Short mmCIF file of N, CA and C in Angstrom, two decimals:
data_model
loop_
_atom_site.label_atom_id
_atom_site.label_comp_id
_atom_site.label_asym_id
_atom_site.label_seq_id
_atom_site.Cartn_x
_atom_site.Cartn_y
_atom_site.Cartn_z
N MET Y 70 9.84 -9.59 8.49
CA MET Y 70 9.20 -10.07 7.27
C MET Y 70 10.21 -10.03 6.14
N THR Y 71 10.33 -11.09 5.42
CA THR Y 71 11.31 -11.18 4.34
C THR Y 71 10.70 -10.76 3.02
N PRO Y 72 11.55 -10.41 2.05
CA PRO Y 72 11.02 -10.12 0.71
C PRO Y 72 10.23 -11.28 0.12
N GLU Y 73 10.65 -12.51 0.42
CA GLU Y 73 9.93 -13.68 -0.08
C GLU Y 73 8.51 -13.74 0.51
N GLU Y 74 8.39 -13.50 1.83
CA GLU Y 74 7.08 -13.50 2.46
C GLU Y 74 6.21 -12.37 1.91
N MET Y 75 6.82 -11.22 1.68
CA MET Y 75 6.08 -10.09 1.12
C MET Y 75 5.55 -10.44 -0.27
N ALA Y 76 6.39 -11.01 -1.10
CA ALA Y 76 5.98 -11.36 -2.47
C ALA Y 76 4.85 -12.39 -2.46
N THR Y 77 4.93 -13.36 -1.57
CA THR Y 77 3.89 -14.38 -1.47
C THR Y 77 2.56 -13.77 -1.05
N CYS Y 78 2.58 -12.95 0.01
CA CYS Y 78 1.36 -12.29 0.49
C CYS Y 78 0.80 -11.36 -0.58
N HIS Y 79 1.69 -10.59 -1.23
CA HIS Y 79 1.26 -9.64 -2.25
C HIS Y 79 0.59 -10.37 -3.42
N ALA Y 80 1.17 -11.49 -3.84
CA ALA Y 80 0.59 -12.26 -4.95
C ALA Y 80 -0.80 -12.77 -4.59
N ARG Y 81 -0.97 -13.23 -3.37
CA ARG Y 81 -2.29 -13.71 -2.95
C ARG Y 81 -3.29 -12.55 -2.86
N ALA Y 82 -2.84 -11.44 -2.30
CA ALA Y 82 -3.74 -10.30 -2.09
C ALA Y 82 -4.20 -9.68 -3.40
N PHE Y 83 -3.34 -9.69 -4.42
CA PHE Y 83 -3.66 -9.02 -5.67
C PHE Y 83 -3.92 -10.00 -6.82
N ALA Y 84 -4.22 -11.25 -6.51
CA ALA Y 84 -4.50 -12.25 -7.55
C ALA Y 84 -5.61 -11.77 -8.46
N GLY Y 85 -5.37 -11.84 -9.76
CA GLY Y 85 -6.36 -11.44 -10.75
C GLY Y 85 -6.49 -9.95 -10.97
N GLN Y 86 -5.65 -9.16 -10.29
CA GLN Y 86 -5.75 -7.70 -10.41
C GLN Y 86 -4.54 -7.09 -11.11
N GLY Y 87 -3.76 -7.89 -11.76
CA GLY Y 87 -2.56 -7.37 -12.40
C GLY Y 87 -1.33 -8.08 -11.85
N ARG Y 88 -0.17 -7.59 -12.19
CA ARG Y 88 1.07 -8.24 -11.81
C ARG Y 88 1.44 -7.94 -10.36
N ALA Y 89 1.66 -9.00 -9.61
CA ALA Y 89 2.13 -8.85 -8.23
C ALA Y 89 3.62 -8.48 -8.25
N TRP Y 90 4.08 -7.89 -7.18
CA TRP Y 90 5.49 -7.52 -7.07
C TRP Y 90 6.32 -8.76 -6.74
N SER Y 91 7.52 -8.81 -7.28
CA SER Y 91 8.40 -9.96 -7.08
C SER Y 91 9.22 -9.84 -5.80
N GLU Y 92 9.77 -10.96 -5.38
CA GLU Y 92 10.68 -10.98 -4.23
C GLU Y 92 11.84 -10.02 -4.46
N GLN Y 93 12.38 -10.00 -5.67
CA GLN Y 93 13.51 -9.11 -5.97
C GLN Y 93 13.11 -7.65 -5.90
N GLU Y 94 11.91 -7.32 -6.36
CA GLU Y 94 11.45 -5.94 -6.27
C GLU Y 94 11.34 -5.49 -4.81
N PHE Y 95 10.81 -6.35 -3.96
CA PHE Y 95 10.73 -6.01 -2.54
C PHE Y 95 12.14 -5.86 -1.95
N ALA Y 96 13.03 -6.78 -2.29
CA ALA Y 96 14.40 -6.71 -1.77
C ALA Y 96 15.07 -5.41 -2.21
N ASP Y 97 14.90 -5.05 -3.48
CA ASP Y 97 15.50 -3.81 -3.99
C ASP Y 97 14.95 -2.59 -3.27
N LEU Y 98 13.65 -2.54 -3.07
CA LEU Y 98 13.04 -1.40 -2.37
C LEU Y 98 13.56 -1.30 -0.94
N LEU Y 99 13.66 -2.43 -0.26
CA LEU Y 99 14.08 -2.43 1.14
C LEU Y 99 15.55 -2.03 1.32
N GLU Y 100 16.32 -2.00 0.25
CA GLU Y 100 17.71 -1.55 0.34
C GLU Y 100 17.80 -0.04 0.55
N SER Y 101 16.76 0.68 0.22
CA SER Y 101 16.75 2.13 0.38
C SER Y 101 16.62 2.49 1.86
N PRO Y 102 17.39 3.46 2.32
CA PRO Y 102 17.25 3.88 3.73
C PRO Y 102 15.92 4.60 3.99
N HIS Y 103 15.21 4.96 2.95
CA HIS Y 103 13.94 5.68 3.12
C HIS Y 103 12.73 4.74 3.16
N VAL Y 104 12.93 3.49 2.80
CA VAL Y 104 11.82 2.53 2.71
C VAL Y 104 11.74 1.71 3.99
N PHE Y 105 10.52 1.51 4.46
CA PHE Y 105 10.31 0.71 5.67
C PHE Y 105 9.09 -0.19 5.50
N ALA Y 106 9.10 -1.29 6.22
CA ALA Y 106 8.00 -2.25 6.17
C ALA Y 106 7.47 -2.48 7.58
N VAL Y 107 6.18 -2.71 7.67
CA VAL Y 107 5.53 -3.07 8.92
C VAL Y 107 4.61 -4.25 8.65
N GLY Y 108 4.33 -5.04 9.67
CA GLY Y 108 3.40 -6.13 9.52
C GLY Y 108 4.04 -7.48 9.72
N GLU Y 109 3.36 -8.48 9.19
CA GLU Y 109 3.81 -9.86 9.33
C GLU Y 109 3.42 -10.63 8.08
N ALA Y 110 3.58 -11.93 8.11
CA ALA Y 110 3.43 -12.74 6.90
C ALA Y 110 2.03 -12.68 6.28
N HIS Y 111 0.99 -12.35 7.06
CA HIS Y 111 -0.37 -12.34 6.53
C HIS Y 111 -0.88 -10.96 6.15
N ALA Y 112 -0.18 -9.91 6.61
CA ALA Y 112 -0.57 -8.54 6.28
C ALA Y 112 0.62 -7.64 6.52
N PHE Y 113 0.92 -6.81 5.53
CA PHE Y 113 2.06 -5.90 5.66
C PHE Y 113 1.82 -4.64 4.87
N ALA Y 114 2.61 -3.63 5.18
CA ALA Y 114 2.62 -2.39 4.41
C ALA Y 114 4.07 -2.02 4.16
N LEU Y 115 4.30 -1.42 3.01
CA LEU Y 115 5.62 -0.94 2.63
C LEU Y 115 5.48 0.54 2.33
N GLY Y 116 6.33 1.34 2.94
CA GLY Y 116 6.25 2.78 2.75
C GLY Y 116 7.61 3.40 2.50
N ARG Y 117 7.56 4.63 2.05
CA ARG Y 117 8.79 5.40 1.83
C ARG Y 117 8.60 6.74 2.53
N ALA Y 118 9.58 7.10 3.39
CA ALA Y 118 9.53 8.37 4.11
C ALA Y 118 10.71 9.22 3.69
N VAL Y 119 10.41 10.41 3.19
CA VAL Y 119 11.44 11.37 2.80
C VAL Y 119 11.02 12.73 3.36
N ALA Y 120 11.93 13.35 4.07
CA ALA Y 120 11.66 14.62 4.74
C ALA Y 120 10.44 14.42 5.65
N ASP Y 121 9.39 15.23 5.49
CA ASP Y 121 8.22 15.10 6.36
C ASP Y 121 7.03 14.45 5.65
N GLU Y 122 7.29 13.71 4.56
CA GLU Y 122 6.22 13.06 3.81
C GLU Y 122 6.48 11.56 3.70
N ALA Y 123 5.40 10.80 3.72
CA ALA Y 123 5.49 9.35 3.52
C ALA Y 123 4.52 8.95 2.42
N GLU Y 124 4.94 7.98 1.66
CA GLU Y 124 4.08 7.39 0.64
C GLU Y 124 3.86 5.93 0.98
N LEU Y 125 2.61 5.52 1.02
CA LEU Y 125 2.28 4.11 1.18
C LEU Y 125 2.48 3.46 -0.19
N LEU Y 126 3.52 2.67 -0.32
CA LEU Y 126 3.82 2.05 -1.61
C LEU Y 126 2.88 0.89 -1.90
N THR Y 127 2.62 0.07 -0.89
CA THR Y 127 1.65 -1.02 -1.03
C THR Y 127 1.25 -1.50 0.35
N ILE Y 128 0.06 -2.03 0.41
CA ILE Y 128 -0.44 -2.69 1.61
C ILE Y 128 -1.17 -3.93 1.13
N ALA Y 129 -0.97 -5.04 1.82
CA ALA Y 129 -1.55 -6.30 1.36
C ALA Y 129 -1.97 -7.15 2.56
N THR Y 130 -3.12 -7.79 2.41
CA THR Y 130 -3.60 -8.75 3.39
C THR Y 130 -3.93 -10.04 2.65
N ASP Y 131 -3.38 -11.14 3.09
CA ASP Y 131 -3.67 -12.44 2.50
C ASP Y 131 -5.19 -12.66 2.58
N PRO Y 132 -5.84 -13.03 1.48
CA PRO Y 132 -7.30 -13.20 1.49
C PRO Y 132 -7.80 -14.16 2.56
N ALA Y 133 -7.00 -15.16 2.93
CA ALA Y 133 -7.42 -16.11 3.97
C ALA Y 133 -7.47 -15.47 5.35
N HIS Y 134 -6.93 -14.26 5.47
CA HIS Y 134 -6.88 -13.59 6.77
C HIS Y 134 -7.60 -12.24 6.77
N ARG Y 135 -8.44 -12.01 5.78
CA ARG Y 135 -9.19 -10.76 5.72
C ARG Y 135 -10.37 -10.78 6.67
N ARG Y 136 -10.92 -9.60 6.89
CA ARG Y 136 -12.10 -9.40 7.75
C ARG Y 136 -11.78 -9.68 9.22
N LYS Y 137 -10.50 -9.47 9.59
CA LYS Y 137 -10.07 -9.66 10.98
C LYS Y 137 -9.44 -8.38 11.54
N GLY Y 138 -9.51 -7.30 10.77
CA GLY Y 138 -8.93 -6.04 11.23
C GLY Y 138 -7.45 -5.88 10.91
N LEU Y 139 -6.86 -6.81 10.18
CA LEU Y 139 -5.43 -6.73 9.89
C LEU Y 139 -5.09 -5.54 8.99
N GLY Y 140 -5.94 -5.23 8.04
CA GLY Y 140 -5.69 -4.08 7.17
C GLY Y 140 -5.64 -2.79 7.96
N ARG Y 141 -6.60 -2.61 8.83
CA ARG Y 141 -6.66 -1.42 9.68
C ARG Y 141 -5.43 -1.35 10.60
N GLU Y 142 -5.08 -2.49 11.22
CA GLU Y 142 -3.91 -2.54 12.09
C GLU Y 142 -2.63 -2.24 11.32
N THR Y 143 -2.52 -2.78 10.13
CA THR Y 143 -1.32 -2.58 9.33
C THR Y 143 -1.22 -1.13 8.86
N LEU Y 144 -2.32 -0.53 8.45
CA LEU Y 144 -2.31 0.87 8.06
C LEU Y 144 -1.91 1.75 9.24
N SER Y 145 -2.44 1.44 10.41
CA SER Y 145 -2.09 2.19 11.61
C SER Y 145 -0.60 2.04 11.94
N ALA Y 146 -0.06 0.84 11.77
CA ALA Y 146 1.37 0.61 12.02
C ALA Y 146 2.23 1.37 11.01
N PHE Y 147 1.77 1.44 9.75
CA PHE Y 147 2.47 2.24 8.74
C PHE Y 147 2.51 3.70 9.18
N GLU Y 148 1.38 4.22 9.61
CA GLU Y 148 1.32 5.62 10.04
C GLU Y 148 2.23 5.86 11.24
N ALA Y 149 2.22 4.95 12.21
CA ALA Y 149 3.08 5.10 13.38
C ALA Y 149 4.56 5.05 12.98
N GLY Y 150 4.90 4.15 12.06
CA GLY Y 150 6.27 4.08 11.57
C GLY Y 150 6.68 5.34 10.84
N ALA Y 151 5.75 5.93 10.12
CA ALA Y 151 6.03 7.18 9.40
C ALA Y 151 6.24 8.33 10.39
N VAL Y 152 5.36 8.43 11.39
CA VAL Y 152 5.49 9.49 12.39
C VAL Y 152 6.82 9.36 13.14
N ALA Y 153 7.23 8.13 13.44
CA ALA Y 153 8.51 7.91 14.12
C ALA Y 153 9.69 8.38 13.28
N ARG Y 154 9.47 8.51 11.98
CA ARG Y 154 10.51 8.99 11.06
C ARG Y 154 10.37 10.49 10.78
N GLY Y 155 9.52 11.18 11.52
CA GLY Y 155 9.36 12.62 11.39
C GLY Y 155 8.36 13.07 10.34
N VAL Y 156 7.52 12.16 9.87
CA VAL Y 156 6.55 12.46 8.83
C VAL Y 156 5.34 13.18 9.41
N THR Y 157 4.83 14.15 8.64
CA THR Y 157 3.61 14.85 9.05
C THR Y 157 2.45 14.66 8.06
N ARG Y 158 2.74 14.12 6.85
CA ARG Y 158 1.70 13.86 5.85
C ARG Y 158 1.97 12.53 5.17
N ALA Y 159 0.91 11.77 4.96
CA ALA Y 159 1.02 10.49 4.26
C ALA Y 159 0.20 10.57 2.97
N PHE Y 160 0.72 9.96 1.95
CA PHE Y 160 0.10 9.93 0.63
C PHE Y 160 -0.04 8.49 0.16
N LEU Y 161 -1.02 8.25 -0.70
CA LEU Y 161 -1.17 6.93 -1.31
C LEU Y 161 -1.95 7.08 -2.60
N GLU Y 162 -1.92 6.03 -3.38
CA GLU Y 162 -2.80 5.95 -4.55
C GLU Y 162 -3.44 4.57 -4.53
N VAL Y 163 -4.66 4.50 -5.03
CA VAL Y 163 -5.42 3.27 -5.00
C VAL Y 163 -6.31 3.23 -6.23
N SER Y 164 -6.52 2.04 -6.77
CA SER Y 164 -7.42 1.88 -7.90
C SER Y 164 -8.83 2.31 -7.49
N ASP Y 165 -9.47 3.05 -8.38
CA ASP Y 165 -10.83 3.47 -8.08
C ASP Y 165 -11.82 2.31 -8.07
N GLU Y 166 -11.36 1.13 -8.48
CA GLU Y 166 -12.18 -0.08 -8.44
C GLU Y 166 -12.02 -0.84 -7.12
N ASN Y 167 -11.03 -0.47 -6.31
CA ASN Y 167 -10.74 -1.19 -5.08
C ASN Y 167 -11.55 -0.58 -3.93
N THR Y 168 -12.84 -0.90 -3.92
CA THR Y 168 -13.75 -0.27 -2.96
C THR Y 168 -13.42 -0.61 -1.52
N GLY Y 169 -12.94 -1.81 -1.27
CA GLY Y 169 -12.57 -2.19 0.09
C GLY Y 169 -11.44 -1.34 0.63
N ALA Y 170 -10.39 -1.16 -0.19
CA ALA Y 170 -9.25 -0.34 0.24
C ALA Y 170 -9.66 1.13 0.39
N ILE Y 171 -10.48 1.62 -0.52
CA ILE Y 171 -10.93 3.01 -0.43
C ILE Y 171 -11.70 3.22 0.87
N ALA Y 172 -12.56 2.28 1.22
CA ALA Y 172 -13.32 2.38 2.48
C ALA Y 172 -12.37 2.37 3.67
N LEU Y 173 -11.35 1.52 3.64
CA LEU Y 173 -10.35 1.48 4.72
C LEU Y 173 -9.66 2.82 4.86
N TYR Y 174 -9.20 3.37 3.75
CA TYR Y 174 -8.47 4.64 3.80
C TYR Y 174 -9.37 5.79 4.26
N ARG Y 175 -10.58 5.84 3.77
CA ARG Y 175 -11.50 6.91 4.21
C ARG Y 175 -11.80 6.79 5.69
N ALA Y 176 -12.03 5.57 6.17
CA ALA Y 176 -12.30 5.37 7.59
C ALA Y 176 -11.11 5.79 8.45
N ALA Y 177 -9.91 5.69 7.89
CA ALA Y 177 -8.70 6.07 8.62
C ALA Y 177 -8.39 7.57 8.50
N GLY Y 178 -9.22 8.30 7.75
CA GLY Y 178 -9.05 9.75 7.66
C GLY Y 178 -8.37 10.26 6.41
N TYR Y 179 -8.15 9.41 5.43
CA TYR Y 179 -7.55 9.86 4.17
C TYR Y 179 -8.62 10.52 3.31
N ALA Y 180 -8.22 11.57 2.60
CA ALA Y 180 -9.14 12.29 1.72
C ALA Y 180 -8.59 12.25 0.29
N GLU Y 181 -9.50 12.14 -0.66
CA GLU Y 181 -9.12 12.14 -2.07
C GLU Y 181 -8.64 13.53 -2.47
N THR Y 182 -7.48 13.57 -3.13
CA THR Y 182 -6.91 14.84 -3.57
C THR Y 182 -6.71 14.92 -5.07
N GLY Y 183 -6.91 13.83 -5.77
CA GLY Y 183 -6.73 13.85 -7.21
C GLY Y 183 -7.02 12.50 -7.82
N ARG Y 184 -6.83 12.43 -9.14
CA ARG Y 184 -7.11 11.20 -9.89
C ARG Y 184 -6.14 11.13 -11.06
N ARG Y 185 -5.61 9.94 -11.29
CA ARG Y 185 -4.79 9.68 -12.47
C ARG Y 185 -5.59 8.76 -13.39
N LYS Y 186 -6.03 9.30 -14.51
CA LYS Y 186 -6.86 8.55 -15.46
C LYS Y 186 -6.07 7.39 -16.08
N GLY Y 187 -6.67 6.21 -16.09
CA GLY Y 187 -6.08 5.05 -16.75
C GLY Y 187 -4.72 4.65 -16.23
N TYR Y 188 -4.44 4.89 -14.96
CA TYR Y 188 -3.11 4.68 -14.40
C TYR Y 188 -2.74 3.20 -14.27
N TYR Y 189 -3.69 2.38 -13.85
CA TYR Y 189 -3.42 0.96 -13.61
C TYR Y 189 -3.81 0.12 -14.82
N GLN Y 190 -2.87 -0.69 -15.30
CA GLN Y 190 -3.16 -1.67 -16.34
C GLN Y 190 -3.63 -2.94 -15.65
N THR Y 191 -4.82 -3.41 -15.99
CA THR Y 191 -5.37 -4.62 -15.39
C THR Y 191 -5.72 -5.61 -16.48
N PRO Y 192 -6.01 -6.85 -16.11
CA PRO Y 192 -6.43 -7.82 -17.13
C PRO Y 192 -7.66 -7.38 -17.91
N ASP Y 193 -8.51 -6.54 -17.29
CA ASP Y 193 -9.73 -6.07 -17.93
C ASP Y 193 -9.60 -4.71 -18.60
N GLY Y 194 -8.41 -4.14 -18.61
CA GLY Y 194 -8.22 -2.82 -19.23
C GLY Y 194 -7.44 -1.89 -18.32
N ARG Y 195 -7.93 -0.66 -18.19
CA ARG Y 195 -7.25 0.34 -17.37
C ARG Y 195 -8.21 0.88 -16.31
N GLU Y 196 -7.62 1.18 -15.14
CA GLU Y 196 -8.40 1.76 -14.05
C GLU Y 196 -7.74 3.05 -13.60
N ASP Y 197 -8.55 3.97 -13.14
CA ASP Y 197 -8.01 5.22 -12.60
C ASP Y 197 -7.39 4.99 -11.22
N ALA Y 198 -6.42 5.81 -10.88
CA ALA Y 198 -5.85 5.80 -9.53
C ALA Y 198 -6.41 7.02 -8.79
N LEU Y 199 -6.92 6.79 -7.60
CA LEU Y 199 -7.30 7.88 -6.72
C LEU Y 199 -6.08 8.25 -5.89
N LEU Y 200 -5.79 9.53 -5.78
CA LEU Y 200 -4.72 10.02 -4.93
C LEU Y 200 -5.36 10.46 -3.62
N MET Y 201 -4.79 10.02 -2.52
CA MET Y 201 -5.35 10.34 -1.21
C MET Y 201 -4.22 10.78 -0.28
N GLU Y 202 -4.57 11.59 0.71
CA GLU Y 202 -3.58 12.00 1.69
C GLU Y 202 -4.22 12.24 3.05
N LYS Y 203 -3.36 12.27 4.05
CA LYS Y 203 -3.80 12.46 5.43
C LYS Y 203 -2.70 13.15 6.22
N ALA Y 204 -3.09 14.08 7.08
CA ALA Y 204 -2.14 14.69 8.01
C ALA Y 204 -1.89 13.70 9.14
N LEU Y 205 -0.63 13.55 9.53
CA LEU Y 205 -0.26 12.64 10.62
C LEU Y 205 0.32 13.41 11.79
N GLY Y 206 0.23 12.76 12.96
CA GLY Y 206 0.89 13.24 14.16
C GLY Y 206 0.48 14.58 14.58
#
Protein backbone atom coordinates (compact mmCIF):
# COMPACT_ATOMS: atom_id res chain seq x y z
CA MET A 1 0.00 0.00 0.00
CA THR A 2 1.44 3.35 -1.00
CA PRO A 3 1.20 6.65 0.86
CA GLU A 4 -0.98 7.92 -1.99
CA GLU A 5 -3.43 5.02 -1.57
CA MET A 6 -3.45 5.57 2.19
CA ALA A 7 -4.20 9.27 1.81
CA THR A 8 -7.03 8.57 -0.64
CA CYS A 9 -8.64 5.93 1.60
CA HIS A 10 -8.15 8.10 4.70
CA ALA A 11 -9.79 11.11 3.02
CA ARG A 12 -12.81 9.03 2.05
CA ALA A 13 -13.08 7.38 5.46
CA PHE A 14 -12.89 10.63 7.41
CA ALA A 15 -14.81 12.93 5.03
CA GLY A 16 -16.59 15.64 7.00
CA GLN A 17 -14.84 14.71 10.26
CA GLY A 18 -11.86 17.03 10.09
CA ARG A 19 -8.63 17.12 8.13
CA ALA A 20 -7.54 13.89 6.49
CA TRP A 21 -3.85 12.98 6.53
CA SER A 22 -1.84 13.84 3.43
CA GLU A 23 0.24 11.57 1.22
CA GLN A 24 3.36 13.31 2.54
CA GLU A 25 2.34 12.74 6.16
CA PHE A 26 1.93 9.02 5.48
CA ALA A 27 5.26 8.91 3.63
CA ASP A 28 7.02 10.69 6.50
CA LEU A 29 5.54 8.33 9.11
CA LEU A 30 6.49 5.25 7.09
CA GLU A 31 10.14 6.36 7.06
CA SER A 32 10.35 5.51 10.77
CA PRO A 33 11.61 2.01 11.53
CA HIS A 34 8.97 1.81 14.28
CA VAL A 35 5.97 2.50 12.02
CA PHE A 36 4.21 -0.26 10.11
CA ALA A 37 1.15 -0.53 7.89
CA VAL A 38 -1.22 -3.39 7.22
CA GLY A 39 -4.14 -3.71 4.83
CA GLU A 40 -4.89 -2.78 1.27
CA ALA A 41 -6.32 0.06 -0.79
CA HIS A 42 -9.84 -0.18 0.74
CA ALA A 43 -8.89 -0.66 4.40
CA PHE A 44 -5.63 -0.18 6.26
CA ALA A 45 -4.13 0.47 9.65
CA LEU A 46 -0.98 2.35 10.54
CA GLY A 47 0.76 1.64 13.82
CA ARG A 48 3.90 2.40 15.75
CA ALA A 49 5.68 -0.26 17.82
CA VAL A 50 8.31 0.73 20.38
CA ALA A 51 9.65 -1.73 22.93
CA ASP A 52 6.66 -3.86 24.00
CA GLU A 53 3.95 -1.28 23.21
CA ALA A 54 2.10 -0.42 20.01
CA GLU A 55 -0.06 2.55 19.20
CA LEU A 56 -2.72 2.38 16.53
CA LEU A 57 -2.10 5.68 14.76
CA THR A 58 -5.05 5.38 12.38
CA ILE A 59 -7.34 2.83 10.85
CA ALA A 60 -9.52 3.57 7.84
CA THR A 61 -12.05 1.77 5.68
CA ASP A 62 -13.31 3.30 2.45
CA PRO A 63 -17.07 3.93 2.98
CA ALA A 64 -17.87 2.03 -0.24
CA HIS A 65 -16.37 -1.09 1.36
CA ARG A 66 -17.79 -0.90 4.88
CA ARG A 67 -19.98 -3.53 6.53
CA LYS A 68 -17.88 -6.34 5.02
CA GLY A 69 -15.68 -7.09 8.03
CA LEU A 70 -12.67 -5.17 6.69
CA GLY A 71 -12.32 -3.05 9.82
CA ARG A 72 -12.23 -6.12 12.04
CA GLU A 73 -9.78 -7.88 9.69
CA THR A 74 -7.55 -4.83 9.53
CA LEU A 75 -7.54 -4.36 13.31
CA SER A 76 -6.65 -8.03 13.70
CA ALA A 77 -3.81 -7.66 11.16
CA PHE A 78 -2.53 -4.62 13.09
CA GLU A 79 -2.49 -6.66 16.29
CA ALA A 80 -0.72 -9.57 14.58
CA GLY A 81 1.86 -7.18 13.12
CA ALA A 82 2.41 -5.67 16.56
CA VAL A 83 2.83 -9.08 18.22
CA ALA A 84 5.35 -10.06 15.52
CA ARG A 85 7.34 -7.00 16.63
CA GLY A 86 7.38 -8.14 20.27
CA VAL A 87 4.47 -6.01 21.46
CA THR A 88 2.42 -7.07 24.49
CA ARG A 89 0.06 -4.04 24.79
CA ALA A 90 -1.74 -1.97 22.18
CA PHE A 91 -3.06 1.54 22.70
CA LEU A 92 -5.33 3.81 20.67
CA GLU A 93 -7.43 6.92 20.91
CA VAL A 94 -10.77 7.48 19.25
CA SER A 95 -13.31 10.28 19.14
CA ASP A 96 -16.08 9.69 21.63
CA GLU A 97 -18.47 10.51 18.77
CA ASN A 98 -17.18 7.64 16.60
CA THR A 99 -19.60 5.00 17.85
CA GLY A 100 -18.83 2.53 15.06
CA ALA A 101 -15.10 2.52 15.82
CA ILE A 102 -15.73 2.32 19.57
CA ALA A 103 -17.96 -0.73 19.03
CA LEU A 104 -15.25 -2.33 16.86
CA TYR A 105 -12.56 -1.75 19.49
CA ARG A 106 -14.72 -2.99 22.38
CA ALA A 107 -15.69 -6.11 20.43
CA ALA A 108 -11.97 -6.75 19.85
CA GLY A 109 -11.26 -6.53 23.59
CA TYR A 110 -10.07 -2.95 24.02
CA ALA A 111 -11.03 -1.23 27.27
CA GLU A 112 -11.36 2.49 27.95
CA THR A 113 -8.55 3.75 30.17
CA GLY A 114 -8.96 7.51 29.99
CA ARG A 115 -10.33 10.55 28.20
CA ARG A 116 -8.80 13.66 26.67
CA LYS A 117 -11.34 16.49 26.85
CA GLY A 118 -11.76 18.50 23.64
CA TYR A 119 -8.87 16.69 21.94
CA TYR A 120 -10.24 16.56 18.39
CA GLN A 121 -11.00 19.74 16.44
CA THR A 122 -13.92 19.04 14.10
CA PRO A 123 -16.04 21.18 11.79
CA ASP A 124 -18.71 21.18 14.53
CA GLY A 125 -16.38 22.06 17.42
CA ARG A 126 -14.36 19.81 19.70
CA GLU A 127 -14.76 16.15 20.63
CA ASP A 128 -13.22 14.16 23.45
CA ALA A 129 -10.76 11.37 22.72
CA LEU A 130 -11.29 8.05 24.46
CA LEU A 131 -8.04 6.27 25.35
CA MET A 132 -8.25 2.50 25.02
CA GLU A 133 -5.85 -0.38 25.44
CA LYS A 134 -5.63 -4.14 25.12
CA ALA A 135 -3.17 -6.83 26.19
CA LEU A 136 -1.81 -8.72 23.17
CA GLY A 137 -0.26 -12.13 22.64
